Amino acid sequence: MQDYKLDEVDMKILERLRYNAKFTLTVLSKELDMPVSTIRYRIKKLEESKVILGYVPLIDRTNLGYKVSLILEIDTIPKYIERVVNEISQFPPTVRVYGVDSGPKLHVHAIFKEEEEAYSFISHRLYNIKGINSVETSKIIRRYKIDPSILL
Amino acid sequence: MQDYKLDEVDMKILERLRYNAKFTLTVLSKELDMPVSTIRYRIKKLEESKVILGYVPLIDRTNLGYKVSLILEIDTIPKYIERVVNEISQFPPTVRVYGVDSGPKLHVHAIFKEEEEAYSFISHRLYNIKGINSVETSKIIRRYKIDPSILL
DNA sequence: ATTGAAAATAAGCCCTA
DNA sequence: TAGGGCTTATTTTCAAT
């Protein structure tokens, strides 16, 4: 279902779930002062209409030992872009790969346990891929705002 | 609890939950061939140790009518950075704000319903903030890989 | 699309090893 | 830390509006 129009109730439910996807129907029912079955019906519709794509746990990379989080801007030779994307996406450190409109560029997020691992990844892995012109690297040093529910 | 060491069981549980945070203990119990109570104990530990920070629904912005997703690189005058961060973070379109190591730069993700709204945001909102030198903009035109569970 | 109630599942708690 | 059993809570189904 595309372009499913959300009303205020849907928005309120989404808002609460974005805070905590584990709220029970009963809790939402009380908070929004609506019957449990109505809440359930709405959520099911949000899921079926693909407004809600799924549910995930938020994992803090730092508590898993991944100290280094990089943003990579990869300039790519146009005709190799699909190939570059495929190779990059398969590396475990890359968590997100986007195509952007400026130049034939890829915007990549990747996480590593140590600096050393990151540099090794860039020089040994990335620069070995045919079709990559250049890689600009930024390290994330501060998280000011995170709204993980919305997919870019 | 910091630096909680994860064993293979923890990793397997995480892996399954990252695919779907709504798997019941019973389902995980069968998949991993372990008692429900053990699965429960492990997940609770992952939560208490802050490896799992919470649970969120994944929301597809496009199905909410947000067609435009921008990556903004904001060059900031060092002494104003906290102020800039506070102002930017309060705007509803900004979903993520990171500080990066290159220059006094902020890396911002923002979503908009239309192009017009995005340009208006940049010219009327961003450039009115004291302390911003320049804003480089990229529009996301393709999502190749998304791993939303891992926080950057 | 909304609701209430019953039935089926699952989570939470406590105790033991 | 792992496991089992009992109690409560939650989800699911279904019929009626």
XYZ file of C-alpha atoms (C1' of nucleotides) in Angstrom:
338
model
C 0.000 0.000 0.000
C 1.527 3.287 -1.027
C 0.826 6.790 0.153
C -1.255 5.559 3.033
C -2.516 8.680 4.713
C -1.766 8.829 8.408
C -4.115 10.520 10.801
C -3.373 11.913 14.225
C -3.849 8.593 15.971
C -1.308 6.921 13.682
C 1.160 9.706 14.315
C 0.734 9.438 18.061
C 1.269 5.705 17.947
C 4.386 6.118 15.811
C 5.712 8.741 18.163
C 5.357 6.461 21.160
C 6.824 3.460 19.362
C 9.790 5.495 18.191
C 10.534 6.145 21.806
C 10.179 2.469 22.627
C 9.074 -0.206 20.213
C 8.429 -2.559 23.120
C 5.484 -0.687 24.562
C 2.654 -3.171 24.884
C -0.733 -2.654 23.297
C -2.150 -2.234 26.795
C 0.250 0.570 27.636
C -0.413 2.404 24.379
C -4.104 1.839 24.892
C -3.997 3.614 28.233
C -1.696 6.395 27.074
C -3.827 7.235 24.055
C -7.078 6.355 25.763
C -8.248 3.983 23.060
C -9.202 0.313 23.111
C -6.447 -2.249 22.761
C -8.003 -3.660 19.628
C -7.980 -0.287 17.906
C -4.320 0.245 18.709
C -3.559 -3.160 17.348
C -5.528 -2.554 14.168
C -3.649 0.693 13.542
C -0.232 -0.776 14.110
C -1.014 -3.671 11.833
C -1.996 -1.212 9.113
C 1.198 0.762 9.596
C 3.127 -2.464 9.157
C 1.149 -3.664 6.156
C 1.450 -0.297 4.461
C 5.232 -0.406 5.020
C 5.307 2.787 6.987
C 6.820 0.575 9.662
C 9.338 -1.668 7.929
C 10.328 -3.716 10.932
C 11.727 -3.540 14.431
C 15.349 -3.551 15.494
C 17.381 -3.356 18.676
C 19.680 -0.363 18.869
C 23.197 -1.558 19.339
C 25.881 0.638 20.777
C 28.975 -0.123 18.747
C 31.213 1.286 21.469
C 29.973 -1.351 23.911
C 30.798 -3.979 21.324
C 34.352 -2.676 21.096
C 33.993 -0.703 17.876
C 35.737 2.504 18.825
C 36.145 3.998 15.371
C 33.244 5.154 13.238
C 34.067 6.583 9.842
C 32.223 8.504 7.185
C 33.703 7.791 3.778
C 33.020 9.804 0.665
C 34.051 7.711 -2.259
C 34.476 9.190 -5.680
C 33.848 6.543 -8.261
C 34.301 6.134 -11.990
C 30.710 6.153 -13.279
C 30.794 2.953 -15.256
C 32.148 0.971 -12.315
C 29.722 2.222 -9.749
C 27.552 -0.887 -9.435
C 30.622 -3.034 -9.091
C 32.117 -0.779 -6.452
C 28.839 -0.771 -4.533
C 28.672 -4.559 -4.548
C 32.180 -4.975 -3.268
C 31.914 -2.304 -0.617
C 28.569 -3.558 0.644
C 29.973 -6.996 1.258
C 32.648 -5.845 3.668
C 31.428 -6.374 7.238
C 32.666 -2.988 8.507
C 30.367 -1.061 6.158
C 27.034 -0.519 7.823
C 25.475 1.899 5.341
C 26.085 2.685 1.677
C 24.260 5.507 -0.077
C 24.503 7.033 -3.510
C 24.443 10.827 -3.563
C 23.803 13.317 -6.339
C 27.084 15.203 -6.320
C 29.526 13.526 -8.664
C 29.556 9.768 -8.967
C 29.925 9.561 -5.236
C 29.152 7.032 -2.611
C 28.532 7.954 0.956
C 29.560 5.146 3.281
C 29.452 4.582 7.027
C 31.786 2.020 8.493
C 32.826 0.896 11.955
C 36.085 -0.551 13.231
C 37.565 -1.767 16.469
C 40.762 0.227 16.156
C 42.259 3.029 14.084
C 44.715 0.578 12.640
C 41.924 -1.607 11.339
C 40.286 1.389 9.706
C 43.410 2.518 7.897
C 44.140 -0.994 6.805
C 40.601 -1.289 5.455
C 40.937 1.887 3.421
C 44.371 1.210 2.015
C 44.183 -2.523 1.472
C 40.534 -3.098 0.760
C 39.080 0.058 -0.697
C 42.004 1.113 -2.855
C 42.160 -2.345 -4.342
C 38.711 -1.970 -5.805
C 38.763 -1.026 -9.472
C 36.725 2.082 -10.130
C 37.487 4.102 -7.018
C 39.160 7.443 -7.686
C 39.462 8.809 -4.209
C 38.258 8.356 -0.657
C 37.678 11.209 1.753
C 37.555 10.159 5.378
C 35.991 11.738 8.449
C 35.975 10.178 11.881
C 32.931 10.657 14.057
C 34.073 12.092 17.349
C 30.781 13.149 18.838
C 27.152 12.070 18.622
C 24.945 15.089 19.218
C 21.589 13.882 17.976
C 20.532 10.404 17.000
C 17.132 9.534 15.674
C 17.685 5.983 14.581
C 14.130 5.160 13.677
C 14.049 7.188 10.472
C 15.854 5.614 7.539
C 17.744 8.089 5.376
C 28.329 -2.621 33.053
C 31.091 -1.747 30.604
C 33.115 -3.884 28.266
C 30.843 -6.822 28.804
C 32.404 -9.648 26.856
C 30.018 -11.302 24.440
C 30.248 -14.972 23.710
C 28.941 -16.843 20.715
C 25.465 -17.259 22.153
C 25.155 -13.521 22.704
C 26.295 -12.846 19.173
C 23.798 -15.292 17.748
C 20.989 -13.734 19.722
C 22.007 -10.260 18.575
C 22.189 -11.423 15.005
C 18.655 -12.785 15.119
C 17.260 -9.741 16.901
C 18.882 -7.417 14.396
C 16.917 -9.198 11.754
C 13.739 -8.878 13.783
C 13.528 -7.476 17.277
C 10.070 -8.966 17.694
C 11.150 -12.592 17.689
C 9.728 -14.159 20.817
C 11.885 -15.884 23.394
C 10.239 -19.130 22.371
C 11.235 -18.721 18.732
C 14.817 -17.804 19.607
C 14.899 -20.692 22.025
C 14.037 -23.127 19.264
C 16.331 -21.561 16.688
C 19.333 -21.605 18.978
C 18.303 -24.799 20.730
C 18.525 -23.363 24.217
C 15.960 -23.026 27.000
C 13.721 -19.998 27.022
C 15.037 -18.972 30.399
C 18.595 -18.861 29.128
C 17.667 -16.722 26.152
C 15.821 -14.401 28.457
C 18.748 -14.186 30.837
C 21.144 -13.350 28.022
C 18.950 -10.668 26.483
C 18.442 -9.067 29.854
C 22.200 -8.936 30.298
C 22.659 -7.388 26.868
C 20.148 -4.735 27.837
C 21.615 -4.116 31.278
C 25.121 -3.865 29.875
C 23.863 -1.319 27.314
C 24.958 -3.345 24.360
C 21.297 -3.134 23.421
C 20.218 0.439 24.074
C 16.574 0.023 23.184
C 14.193 -1.039 20.461
C 12.756 1.035 17.641
C 10.484 0.588 14.669
C 12.115 1.293 11.324
C 10.188 3.979 9.562
C 10.403 4.474 5.839
C 10.455 8.224 5.358
C 9.355 7.862 1.753
C 6.096 6.270 2.862
C 5.595 9.201 5.186
C 5.998 11.613 2.295
C 9.577 12.675 2.953
C 11.035 12.475 -0.520
C 14.243 14.398 0.076
C 17.045 13.153 2.285
C 20.100 15.358 2.624
C 23.579 14.997 3.983
C 24.896 18.333 5.184
C 28.499 19.067 6.005
C 28.564 22.178 8.054
C 31.743 24.097 8.626
C 31.499 25.922 11.914
C 33.436 28.595 13.725
C 34.996 26.683 16.629
C 33.826 28.830 19.475
C 30.211 28.704 18.317
C 30.027 24.979 17.799
C 27.943 24.091 20.851
C 25.485 26.811 20.026
C 25.215 25.714 16.408
C 24.685 22.113 17.500
C 21.887 23.111 19.859
C 20.050 25.116 17.248
C 20.443 22.559 14.502
C 19.397 19.684 16.718
C 16.141 21.377 17.563
C 14.941 21.611 13.977
C 12.545 18.749 13.258
C 14.041 17.928 9.835
C 17.430 17.030 11.318
C 17.462 13.392 12.287
C 21.150 12.974 13.091
C 23.929 15.353 14.072
C 27.524 14.205 14.432
C 30.780 15.973 15.099
C 33.681 14.850 12.922
C 37.420 15.278 13.254
C 38.166 17.161 10.048
C 37.885 20.871 10.680
C 35.249 22.187 13.053
C 32.678 20.314 11.054
C 29.269 18.914 11.713
C 27.846 16.069 9.755
C 24.059 16.303 9.607
C 21.306 14.158 8.129
C 17.981 15.802 7.435
C 14.739 14.852 5.712
C 12.189 16.971 3.873
C 8.932 16.502 2.041
C 9.995 18.500 -1.009
C 13.103 20.030 -2.576
C 11.670 23.451 -1.933
C 11.407 22.768 1.767
C 15.023 21.630 1.847
C 16.384 24.708 0.123
C 14.286 26.942 2.290
C 15.627 25.175 5.372
C 19.212 25.696 4.307
C 18.905 29.311 3.244
C 16.482 30.578 5.859
C 17.243 28.433 8.861
C 20.822 27.270 8.626
C 22.375 30.429 7.257
C 20.684 32.444 9.954
C 22.577 30.614 12.629
C 25.587 32.545 13.893
C 28.740 30.498 13.664
C 28.156 28.639 10.423
C 30.747 29.304 7.741
C 29.504 27.081 4.974
C 27.181 24.205 4.212
C 27.910 21.510 1.672
C 24.885 19.573 0.560
C 24.441 16.119 -0.940
C 21.131 14.534 -1.729
C 20.732 10.825 -1.196
C 19.494 9.299 -4.422
C 20.033 5.645 -3.707
C 20.087 3.352 -0.686
C 22.438 0.468 -1.383
C 22.999 -0.954 2.072
C 21.219 -0.144 5.293
C 22.090 -1.643 8.616
C 19.977 0.487 10.906
C 20.648 -1.385 14.100
C 24.212 -0.154 14.537
C 24.549 3.382 15.822
C 27.381 5.351 14.234
C -12.721 1.042 10.802
C -13.798 0.133 15.630
C -14.743 -2.599 19.435
C -15.121 -6.295 23.320
C -14.412 -10.795 24.807
C -12.463 -15.359 24.592
C -8.623 -18.255 23.423
C -3.814 -18.960 22.532
C 0.972 -17.384 23.456
C 4.441 -15.345 25.699
C 6.791 -12.955 29.368
C 8.106 -12.483 34.109
C 9.165 -14.419 38.552
C 10.911 -17.645 41.740
C 13.401 -21.521 43.048
C 16.901 -25.122 42.226
C 21.128 -26.984 40.547
C 24.934 -19.067 34.473
C 21.490 -22.541 33.206
C 17.151 -24.661 33.582
C 12.057 -25.644 34.879
C 7.477 -24.637 36.498
C 3.946 -21.547 37.787
C 1.471 -17.085 37.449
C 0.496 -13.024 35.112
C 0.419 -10.295 31.024
C 0.051 -9.854 26.179
C -1.157 -10.964 21.639
C -4.212 -12.994 18.507
C -8.496 -14.255 16.746
C -13.188 -13.601 15.907
C -17.792 -11.968 15.779
C -20.602 -7.823 15.993
C -21.201 -3.068 14.960
